XYZ file of C-alpha atoms in Angstrom:
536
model
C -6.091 4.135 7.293
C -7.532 7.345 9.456
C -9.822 9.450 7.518
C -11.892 10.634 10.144
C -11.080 10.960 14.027
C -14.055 10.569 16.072
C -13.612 11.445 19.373
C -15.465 9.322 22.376
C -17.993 11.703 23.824
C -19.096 9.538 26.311
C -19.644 10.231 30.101
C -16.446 9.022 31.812
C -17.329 6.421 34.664
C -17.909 7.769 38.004
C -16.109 6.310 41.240
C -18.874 4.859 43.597
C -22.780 3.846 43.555
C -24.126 4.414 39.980
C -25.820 7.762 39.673
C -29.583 7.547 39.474
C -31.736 8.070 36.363
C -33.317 11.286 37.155
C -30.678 12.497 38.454
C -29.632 13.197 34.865
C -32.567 15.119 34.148
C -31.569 18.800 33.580
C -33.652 20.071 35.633
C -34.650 23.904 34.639
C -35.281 22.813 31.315
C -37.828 20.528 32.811
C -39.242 22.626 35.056
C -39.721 25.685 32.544
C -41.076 23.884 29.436
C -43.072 20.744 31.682
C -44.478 23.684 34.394
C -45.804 25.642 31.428
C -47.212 22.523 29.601
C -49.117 21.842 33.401
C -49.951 25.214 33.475
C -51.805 25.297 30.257
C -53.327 22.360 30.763
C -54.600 23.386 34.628
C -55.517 26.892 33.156
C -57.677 24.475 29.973
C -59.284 22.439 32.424
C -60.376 25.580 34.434
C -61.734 27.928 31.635
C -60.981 26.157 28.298
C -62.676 28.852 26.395
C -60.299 31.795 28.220
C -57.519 29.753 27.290
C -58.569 29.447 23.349
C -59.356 33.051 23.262
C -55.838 33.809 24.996
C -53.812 31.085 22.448
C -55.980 32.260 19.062
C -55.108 36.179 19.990
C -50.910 34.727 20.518
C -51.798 32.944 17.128
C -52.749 35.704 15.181
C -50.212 37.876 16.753
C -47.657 34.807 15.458
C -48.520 34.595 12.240
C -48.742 38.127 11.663
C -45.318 39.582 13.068
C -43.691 36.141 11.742
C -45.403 34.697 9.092
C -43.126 36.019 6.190
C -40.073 35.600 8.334
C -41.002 31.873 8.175
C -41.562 31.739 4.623
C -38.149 33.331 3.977
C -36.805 31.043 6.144
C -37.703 27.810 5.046
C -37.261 28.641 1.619
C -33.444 30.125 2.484
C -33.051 26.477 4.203
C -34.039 24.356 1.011
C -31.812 26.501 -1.509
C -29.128 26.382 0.778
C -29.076 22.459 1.740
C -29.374 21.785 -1.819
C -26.025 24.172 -2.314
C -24.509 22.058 0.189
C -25.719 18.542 -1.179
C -24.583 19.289 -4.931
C -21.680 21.124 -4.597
C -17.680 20.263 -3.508
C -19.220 19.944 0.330
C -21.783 17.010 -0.512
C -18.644 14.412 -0.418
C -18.200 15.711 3.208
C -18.733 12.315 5.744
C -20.677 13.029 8.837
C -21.048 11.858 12.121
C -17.240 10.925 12.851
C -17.192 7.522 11.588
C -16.463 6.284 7.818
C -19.371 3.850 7.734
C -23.306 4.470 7.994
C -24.194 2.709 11.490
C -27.720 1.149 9.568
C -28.694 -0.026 6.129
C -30.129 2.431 3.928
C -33.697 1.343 3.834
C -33.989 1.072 7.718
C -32.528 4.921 7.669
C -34.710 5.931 5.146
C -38.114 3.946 6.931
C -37.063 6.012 10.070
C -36.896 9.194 8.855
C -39.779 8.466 6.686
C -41.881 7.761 9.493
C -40.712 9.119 12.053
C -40.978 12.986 9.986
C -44.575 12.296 7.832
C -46.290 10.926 11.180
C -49.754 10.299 11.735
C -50.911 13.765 9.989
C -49.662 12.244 6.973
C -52.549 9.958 6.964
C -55.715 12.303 8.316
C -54.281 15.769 6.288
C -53.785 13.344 3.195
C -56.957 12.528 2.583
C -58.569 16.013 3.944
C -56.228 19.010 3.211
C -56.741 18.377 -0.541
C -60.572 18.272 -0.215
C -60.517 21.065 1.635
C -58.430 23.206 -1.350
C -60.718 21.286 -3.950
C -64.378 22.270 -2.542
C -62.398 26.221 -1.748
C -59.788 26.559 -3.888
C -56.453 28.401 -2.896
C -56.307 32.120 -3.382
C -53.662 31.711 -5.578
C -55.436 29.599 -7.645
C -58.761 31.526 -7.267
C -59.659 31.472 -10.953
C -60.349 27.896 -11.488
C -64.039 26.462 -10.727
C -64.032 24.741 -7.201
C -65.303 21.082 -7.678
C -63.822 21.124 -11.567
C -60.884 18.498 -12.953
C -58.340 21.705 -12.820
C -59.327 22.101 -9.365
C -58.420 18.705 -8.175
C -55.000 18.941 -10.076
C -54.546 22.926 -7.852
C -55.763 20.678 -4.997
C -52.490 18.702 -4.767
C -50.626 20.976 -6.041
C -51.746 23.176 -2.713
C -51.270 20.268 -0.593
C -47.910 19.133 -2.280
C -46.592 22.691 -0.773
C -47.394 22.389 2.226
C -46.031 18.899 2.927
C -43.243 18.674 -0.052
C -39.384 20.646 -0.211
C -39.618 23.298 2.120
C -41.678 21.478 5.011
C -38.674 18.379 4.953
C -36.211 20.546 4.836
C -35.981 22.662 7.666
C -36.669 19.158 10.366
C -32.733 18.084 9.859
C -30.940 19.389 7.085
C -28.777 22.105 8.152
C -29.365 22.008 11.665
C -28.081 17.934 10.934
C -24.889 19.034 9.726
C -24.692 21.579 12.795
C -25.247 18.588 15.052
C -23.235 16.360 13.588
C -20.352 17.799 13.463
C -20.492 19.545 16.656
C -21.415 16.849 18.741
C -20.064 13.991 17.145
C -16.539 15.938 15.744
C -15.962 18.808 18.631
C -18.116 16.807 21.549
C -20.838 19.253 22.070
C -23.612 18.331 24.100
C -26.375 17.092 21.751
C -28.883 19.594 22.874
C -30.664 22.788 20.964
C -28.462 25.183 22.674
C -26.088 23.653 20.518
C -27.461 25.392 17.353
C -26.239 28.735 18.820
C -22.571 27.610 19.684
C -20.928 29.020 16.690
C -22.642 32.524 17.422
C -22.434 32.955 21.201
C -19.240 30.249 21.821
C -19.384 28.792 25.288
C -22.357 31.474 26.269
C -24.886 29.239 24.678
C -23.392 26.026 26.531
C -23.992 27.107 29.751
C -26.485 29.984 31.689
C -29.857 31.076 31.306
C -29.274 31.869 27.244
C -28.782 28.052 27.360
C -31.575 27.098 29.386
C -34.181 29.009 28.121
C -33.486 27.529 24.409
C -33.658 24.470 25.385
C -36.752 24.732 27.254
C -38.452 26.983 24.065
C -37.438 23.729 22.323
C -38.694 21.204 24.162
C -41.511 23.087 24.989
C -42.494 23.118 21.172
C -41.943 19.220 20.155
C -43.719 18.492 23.223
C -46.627 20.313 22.288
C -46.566 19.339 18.615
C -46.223 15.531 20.048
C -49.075 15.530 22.687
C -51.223 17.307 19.983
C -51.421 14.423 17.605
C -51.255 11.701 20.333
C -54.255 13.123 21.728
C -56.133 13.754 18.399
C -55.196 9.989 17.538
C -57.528 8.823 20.896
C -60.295 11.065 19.387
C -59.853 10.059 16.171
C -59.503 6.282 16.332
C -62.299 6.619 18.490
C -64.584 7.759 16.281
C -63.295 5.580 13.572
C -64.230 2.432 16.240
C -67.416 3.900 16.752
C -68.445 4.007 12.663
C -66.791 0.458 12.168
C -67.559 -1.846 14.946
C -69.817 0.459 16.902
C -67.932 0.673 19.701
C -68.994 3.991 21.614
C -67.399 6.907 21.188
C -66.704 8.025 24.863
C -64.084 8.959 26.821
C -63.208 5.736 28.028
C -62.497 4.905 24.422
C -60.109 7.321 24.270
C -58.414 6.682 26.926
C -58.039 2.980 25.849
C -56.838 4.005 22.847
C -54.050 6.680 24.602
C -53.380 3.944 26.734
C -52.623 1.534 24.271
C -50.727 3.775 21.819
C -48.643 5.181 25.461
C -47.663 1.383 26.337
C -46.354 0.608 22.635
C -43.810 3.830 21.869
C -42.716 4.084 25.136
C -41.446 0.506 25.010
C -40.062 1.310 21.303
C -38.261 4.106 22.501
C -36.748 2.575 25.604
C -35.345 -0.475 23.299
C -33.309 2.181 21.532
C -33.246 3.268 17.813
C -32.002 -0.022 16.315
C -34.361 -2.193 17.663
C -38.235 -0.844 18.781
C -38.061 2.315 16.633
C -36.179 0.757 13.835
C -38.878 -2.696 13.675
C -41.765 -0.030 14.074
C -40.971 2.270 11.426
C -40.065 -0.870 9.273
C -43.507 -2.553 9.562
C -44.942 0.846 8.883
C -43.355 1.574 5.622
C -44.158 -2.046 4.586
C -48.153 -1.239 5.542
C -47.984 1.408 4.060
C -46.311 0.495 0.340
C -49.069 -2.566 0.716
C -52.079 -0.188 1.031
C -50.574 2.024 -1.221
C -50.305 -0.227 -4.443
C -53.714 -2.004 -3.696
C -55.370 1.381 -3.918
C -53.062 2.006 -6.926
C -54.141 -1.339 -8.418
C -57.569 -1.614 -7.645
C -58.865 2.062 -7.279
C -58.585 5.169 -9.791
C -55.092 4.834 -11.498
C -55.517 6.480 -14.692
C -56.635 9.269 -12.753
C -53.339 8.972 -9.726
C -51.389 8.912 -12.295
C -52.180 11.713 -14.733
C -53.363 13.643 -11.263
C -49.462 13.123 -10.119
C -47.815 14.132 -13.245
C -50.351 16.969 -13.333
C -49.980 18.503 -9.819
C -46.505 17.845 -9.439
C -45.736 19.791 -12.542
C -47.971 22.707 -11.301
C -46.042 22.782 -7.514
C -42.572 22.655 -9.487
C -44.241 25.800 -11.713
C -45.430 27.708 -9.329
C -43.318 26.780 -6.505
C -41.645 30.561 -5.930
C -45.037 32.206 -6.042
C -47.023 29.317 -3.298
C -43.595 29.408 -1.173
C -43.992 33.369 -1.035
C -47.583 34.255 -1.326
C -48.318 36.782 0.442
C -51.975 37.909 -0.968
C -54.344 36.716 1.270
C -52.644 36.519 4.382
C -56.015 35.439 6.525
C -56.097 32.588 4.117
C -52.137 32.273 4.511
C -52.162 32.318 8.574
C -54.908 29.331 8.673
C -52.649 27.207 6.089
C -49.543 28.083 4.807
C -48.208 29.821 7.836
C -50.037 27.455 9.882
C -47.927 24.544 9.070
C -44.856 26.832 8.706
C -44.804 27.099 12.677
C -45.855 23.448 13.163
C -42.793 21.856 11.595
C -40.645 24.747 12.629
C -41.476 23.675 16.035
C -40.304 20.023 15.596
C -37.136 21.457 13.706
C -34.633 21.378 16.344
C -34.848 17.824 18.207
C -36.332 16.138 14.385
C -32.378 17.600 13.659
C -31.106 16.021 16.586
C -33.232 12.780 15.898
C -31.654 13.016 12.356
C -27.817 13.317 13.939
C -28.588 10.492 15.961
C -29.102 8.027 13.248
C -27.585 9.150 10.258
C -23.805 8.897 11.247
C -21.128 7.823 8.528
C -23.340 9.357 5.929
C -22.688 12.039 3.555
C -24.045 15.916 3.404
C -25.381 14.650 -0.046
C -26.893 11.108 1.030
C -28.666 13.346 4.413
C -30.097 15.966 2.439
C -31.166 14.245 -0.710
C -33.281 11.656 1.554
C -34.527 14.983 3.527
C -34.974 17.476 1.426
C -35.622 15.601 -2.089
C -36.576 12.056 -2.042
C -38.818 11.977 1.148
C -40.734 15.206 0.006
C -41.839 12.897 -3.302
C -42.449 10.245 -1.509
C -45.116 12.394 0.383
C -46.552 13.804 -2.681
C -46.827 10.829 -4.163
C -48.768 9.460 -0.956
C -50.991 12.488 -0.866
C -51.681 12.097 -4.425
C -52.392 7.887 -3.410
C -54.496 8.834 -0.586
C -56.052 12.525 -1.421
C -56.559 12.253 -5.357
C -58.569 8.940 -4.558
C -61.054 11.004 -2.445
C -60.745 13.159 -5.725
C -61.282 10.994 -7.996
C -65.070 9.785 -5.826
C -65.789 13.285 -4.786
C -65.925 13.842 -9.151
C -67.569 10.787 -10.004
C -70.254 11.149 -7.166
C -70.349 14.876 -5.632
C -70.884 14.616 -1.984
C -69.761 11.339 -1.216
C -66.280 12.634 0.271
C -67.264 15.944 0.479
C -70.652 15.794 2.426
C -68.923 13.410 4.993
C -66.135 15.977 5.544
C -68.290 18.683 6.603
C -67.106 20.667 9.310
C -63.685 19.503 8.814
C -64.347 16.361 10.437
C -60.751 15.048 8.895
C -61.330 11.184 9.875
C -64.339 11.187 8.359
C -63.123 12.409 5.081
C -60.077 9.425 5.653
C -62.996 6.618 5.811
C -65.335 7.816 3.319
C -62.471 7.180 1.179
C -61.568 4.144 2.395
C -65.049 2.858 2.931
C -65.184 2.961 -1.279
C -62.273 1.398 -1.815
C -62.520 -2.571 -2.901
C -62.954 -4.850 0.608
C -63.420 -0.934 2.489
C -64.174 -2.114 5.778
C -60.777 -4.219 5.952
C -59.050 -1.129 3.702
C -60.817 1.368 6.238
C -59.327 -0.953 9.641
C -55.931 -0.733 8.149
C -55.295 2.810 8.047
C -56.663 3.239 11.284
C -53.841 0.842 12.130
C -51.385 2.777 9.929
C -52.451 5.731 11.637
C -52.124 4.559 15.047
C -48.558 2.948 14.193
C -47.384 6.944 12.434
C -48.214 8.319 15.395
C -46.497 5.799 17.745
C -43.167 6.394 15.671
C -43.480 9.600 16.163
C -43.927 9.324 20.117
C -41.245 7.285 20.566
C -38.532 9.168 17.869
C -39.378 12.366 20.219
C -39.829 10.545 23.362
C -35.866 9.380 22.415
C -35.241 13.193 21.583
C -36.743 14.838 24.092
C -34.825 12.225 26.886
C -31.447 13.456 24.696
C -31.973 16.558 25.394
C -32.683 16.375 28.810
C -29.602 14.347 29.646
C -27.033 15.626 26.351
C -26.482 11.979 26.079
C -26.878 10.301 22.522
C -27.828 7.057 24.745
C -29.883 8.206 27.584
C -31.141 6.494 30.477
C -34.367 4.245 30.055
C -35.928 6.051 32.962
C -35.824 9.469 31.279
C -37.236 8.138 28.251
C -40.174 6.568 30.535
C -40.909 9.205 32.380
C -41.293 11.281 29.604
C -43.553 8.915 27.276
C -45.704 8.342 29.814
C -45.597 12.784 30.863
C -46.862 12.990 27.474
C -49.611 10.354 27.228
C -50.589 12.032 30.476
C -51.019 15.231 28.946
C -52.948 14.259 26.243
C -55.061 12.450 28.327
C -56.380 15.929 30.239
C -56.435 17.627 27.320
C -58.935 15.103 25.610
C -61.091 14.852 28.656
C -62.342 18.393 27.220
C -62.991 17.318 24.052
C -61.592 18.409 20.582
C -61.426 21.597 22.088
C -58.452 21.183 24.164
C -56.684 19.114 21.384
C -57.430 22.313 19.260
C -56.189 25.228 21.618
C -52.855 23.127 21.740
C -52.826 22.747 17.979
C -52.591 26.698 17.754
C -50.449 27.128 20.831
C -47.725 24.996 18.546
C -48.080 27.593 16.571
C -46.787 30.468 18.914
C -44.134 27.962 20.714
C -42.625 28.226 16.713
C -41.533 31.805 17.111
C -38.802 31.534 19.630
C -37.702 28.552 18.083
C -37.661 29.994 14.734
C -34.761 31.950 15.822
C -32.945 29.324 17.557
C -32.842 27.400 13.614
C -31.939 31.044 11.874
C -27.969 30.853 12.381
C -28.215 27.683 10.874
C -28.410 29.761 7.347
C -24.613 30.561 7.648
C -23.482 28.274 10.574
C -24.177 25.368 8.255
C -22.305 26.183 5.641
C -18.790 27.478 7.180
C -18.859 24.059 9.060
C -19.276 21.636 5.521
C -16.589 23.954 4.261
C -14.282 23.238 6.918
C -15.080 19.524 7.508
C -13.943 19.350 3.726
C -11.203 20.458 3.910
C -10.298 18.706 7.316
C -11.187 15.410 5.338
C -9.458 16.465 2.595
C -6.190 16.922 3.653
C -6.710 13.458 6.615
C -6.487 11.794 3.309
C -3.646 13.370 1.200
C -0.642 11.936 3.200
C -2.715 8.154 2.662
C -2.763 8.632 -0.431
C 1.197 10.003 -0.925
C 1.716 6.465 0.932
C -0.183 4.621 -2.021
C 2.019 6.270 -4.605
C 4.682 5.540 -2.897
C 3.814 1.769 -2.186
C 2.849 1.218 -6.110
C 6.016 2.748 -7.178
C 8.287 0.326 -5.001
């Protein structure tokens, strides 16, 4: 029985000597979005505080001419997947094969992992003391430090990391991918996104190279960002714990280590070293999770879930377009807004590449439903504990969180959990591992997009681990300052790339329509044949 026709995308073999690794490199692509990463990071190293005046003035100018652009986009992306998922198209089979290539809980640990990352664990356990000791303009009216303001707390935080922030890293733009690289043989590569607007004009030229370069330009920011902040941030965790010095050295220890173990993750391929990874860190993770559950505040997690959940669904429209306060809005809402736009395009490719032989509905329920309560519920685990102290005993959360020191707010609450020091260890290990998932899951994108293979070469996926341990590695060697100018430079690489994911609104859509019917009618002469053979 043919119900789908996958066609082999796959290099054919070349006559004579087998063609070198980096000779598959695209080599524009790496020249544009690498040279400008080298660039920055020369330009750091020369005058770091030039360079952070230069990126915050590109910042504000981002957020300001975009902001509600991204707002309306993300929110357009949500309704729309959802559309997609529940209606006639969510029976629509993607990927060009009839069966899912991985179980459902390795999938879902993957995606999981490789989407929450290692800000999962420091912005859990700070973002909603932050909106707790100064609450959310939208939520101005309640007393900072007061029950109500915990509950706006998560409700705050639950935005920024719930529907709208899963949905735009792989649900549309997944379906895009899917079906044209998988169904029509398209390279799997950004430029991609913009086939059915610009046909064979966005396959090949500069239109093609410079989106592909804005792309990779952006994920390899957003990666090197948190890879570096992880060496400062362990560091300072080894320093309070086993009083190990915080120094440079440290950190690069720490890089070094975290460089050696997704780079040999990524080059054993996505069902072995990424799968195992992101496997061991969902188990961690569920462990920690129900012995703080257990042992640490429940009433309060659980009424503080219920609570703040029902709040975000309530006031969803008016959080997902505030537009009030927008120096308030550009620092956090809009902030993240161009962060995970950023990752949008290769997360979506990331997403096509393991997520074959499953439905529209199974893809963006996991993406745009289930893993978005999954990370409230985390945030609630992680953040409402630090709530939960911070009420009982002002200042014990709070005080060590001063100046936005976010691993400090991370161990004060770990530090009062039952057996902290081994609790606090942990989810510096839980940390570490988050961000290594997320190194290698882009490492593995990235090296896609450089070759438009769905396999590429172990050399390309080297090279570029270790290009972005490298990086992070400079940029540390100046402190949290470097980390931090890159942190808002993500930010401004979002606006091209923003309009890369925009035909993706009505691209998406047209191509679930027509894969449905394709399917559709691949199975109605089958099933004529059935009749037939039942009747005889």
């Amino acid at each position: 029985m043919e119900t789908l026709k996958q066609e082999s995308i796959r290099t054919p073999l070349a006559q004579g000597p087998p063609e070198r690794w980096y000779s598959q490199i695209d080599l524009p692509v790496l020249f544009i979005s690498g040279g400008l990463l080298v660039i920055f990071s020369c330009f750091a190293l020369f005058d770091l505080q030039l360079v952070s005046q230069a990126v915050n003035t590109a910042f504000s100018a981002s957020t300001r001419l975009f902001g509600a652009y991204w707002q309306v986009l993300l929110l357009a992306t949500f309704v729309i997947g959802l559309i997609l998922a529940f209606g006639r198209t969510g029976d629509v089979v993607l990927g060009g094969v009839t069966k899912p290539e991985m179980s459902t809980f390795r999938w879902t640990s993957i995606i999981m992992c490789t989407l929450l990352a290692g800000g999962g664990v420091f912005w859990a356990a700070a973002e909603p003391m932050a909106h707790f000791i100064s609450q959310p303009p939208l939520f101005a009216d309640k007393e900072a430090g007061s029950l109500a303001a915990a509950h706006h707390a998560l409700a705050q935080s639950f935005m920024h990391w719930g529907f709208l922030a899963w949905a735009i890293l792989g649900s549309l733009t997944g379906i895009v991918f899917m079906h044209l690289h998988y169904d029509k043989g398209l390279p799997l590569k950004p430029r991609t996104l913009l086939y059915p607007v610009f046909g064979e004009r966005a396959l090949k030229g500069p239109l093609a190279t410079l989106v592909d370069s804005a792309c990779v330009l952006a994920v390899v920011a957003g990666t090197v960002g948190p890879i570096g902040f992880l060496g400062l941030q362990v560091s300072f965790g080894l320093e309070k714990l086993f009083g190990i010095a915080d120094t440079f050295s440290t950190q690069l220890t720490v890089l070094l280590g975290l460089i050696i173990i997704y780079t040999l993750s990524s080059v054993s391929g996505v069902t072995k070293g990424i799968q195992l990874l992101s496997r061991f860190n969902v188990v961690l993770a569920v462990v920690l999770m129900t012995i703080i559950v257990i042992f640490g505040p429940t009433a309060f997690l659980v009424d503080g879930f219920l609570q703040s959940f029902g709040i975000y669904l309530h006031q969803f429209i008016p959080m997902a377009t505030f537009r009030a306060d927008t120096a308030w809005l550009d620092w956090w809402t809009v902030f993240f807004w161009g962060w995970f736009l950023g990752y949008g395009p290769l997360m979506a490719i990331f997403v096509a590449r393991i997520s074959r032989g499953r439905t529209i509905r199974q893809m963006i329920s996991l993406i745009s439903i289930l893993a978005p309560v999954i990370t409230c519920v985390w945030f609630t685990i992680i953040g409402g504990t630090g709530l939960s102290f911070e009420l009982t005993q002002p200042g014990i959360i709070s005080e060590p969180f001063t100046g936005f020191n976010l691993p400090a707010a991370l161990l004060a609450m770990t530090e009062n959990l039952p057996a902290g020091f081994i609790m606090s260890v942990l989810f510096m290990l839980l940390t570490t591992v988050f961000v290594a998932t997320t190194g290698d899951s882009m490492t593995y994108a990235i090296s896609m997009v450089m070759t438009g293979n769905d396999h590429p070469h172990s050399g390309v996926r080297v090279f570029w681990g270790i290009m972005m341990g490298v990086m992070a590695a400079i940029l540390i060697s100046l402190g949290s300052g470097g980390i931090s100018a890159l942190q808002s430079f993500i930010v401004v690489t979002a606006v091209p790339v923003s309009l890369i994911l925009l035909p993706s609104l009505w691209t998406a859509p047209r191509i679930a329509r027509a894969m449905l019917a394709q399917q559709q009618n691949s199975q109605t002469p089958q099933a004529h044949r059935s009749l037939q053979q039942h009747q005889e």
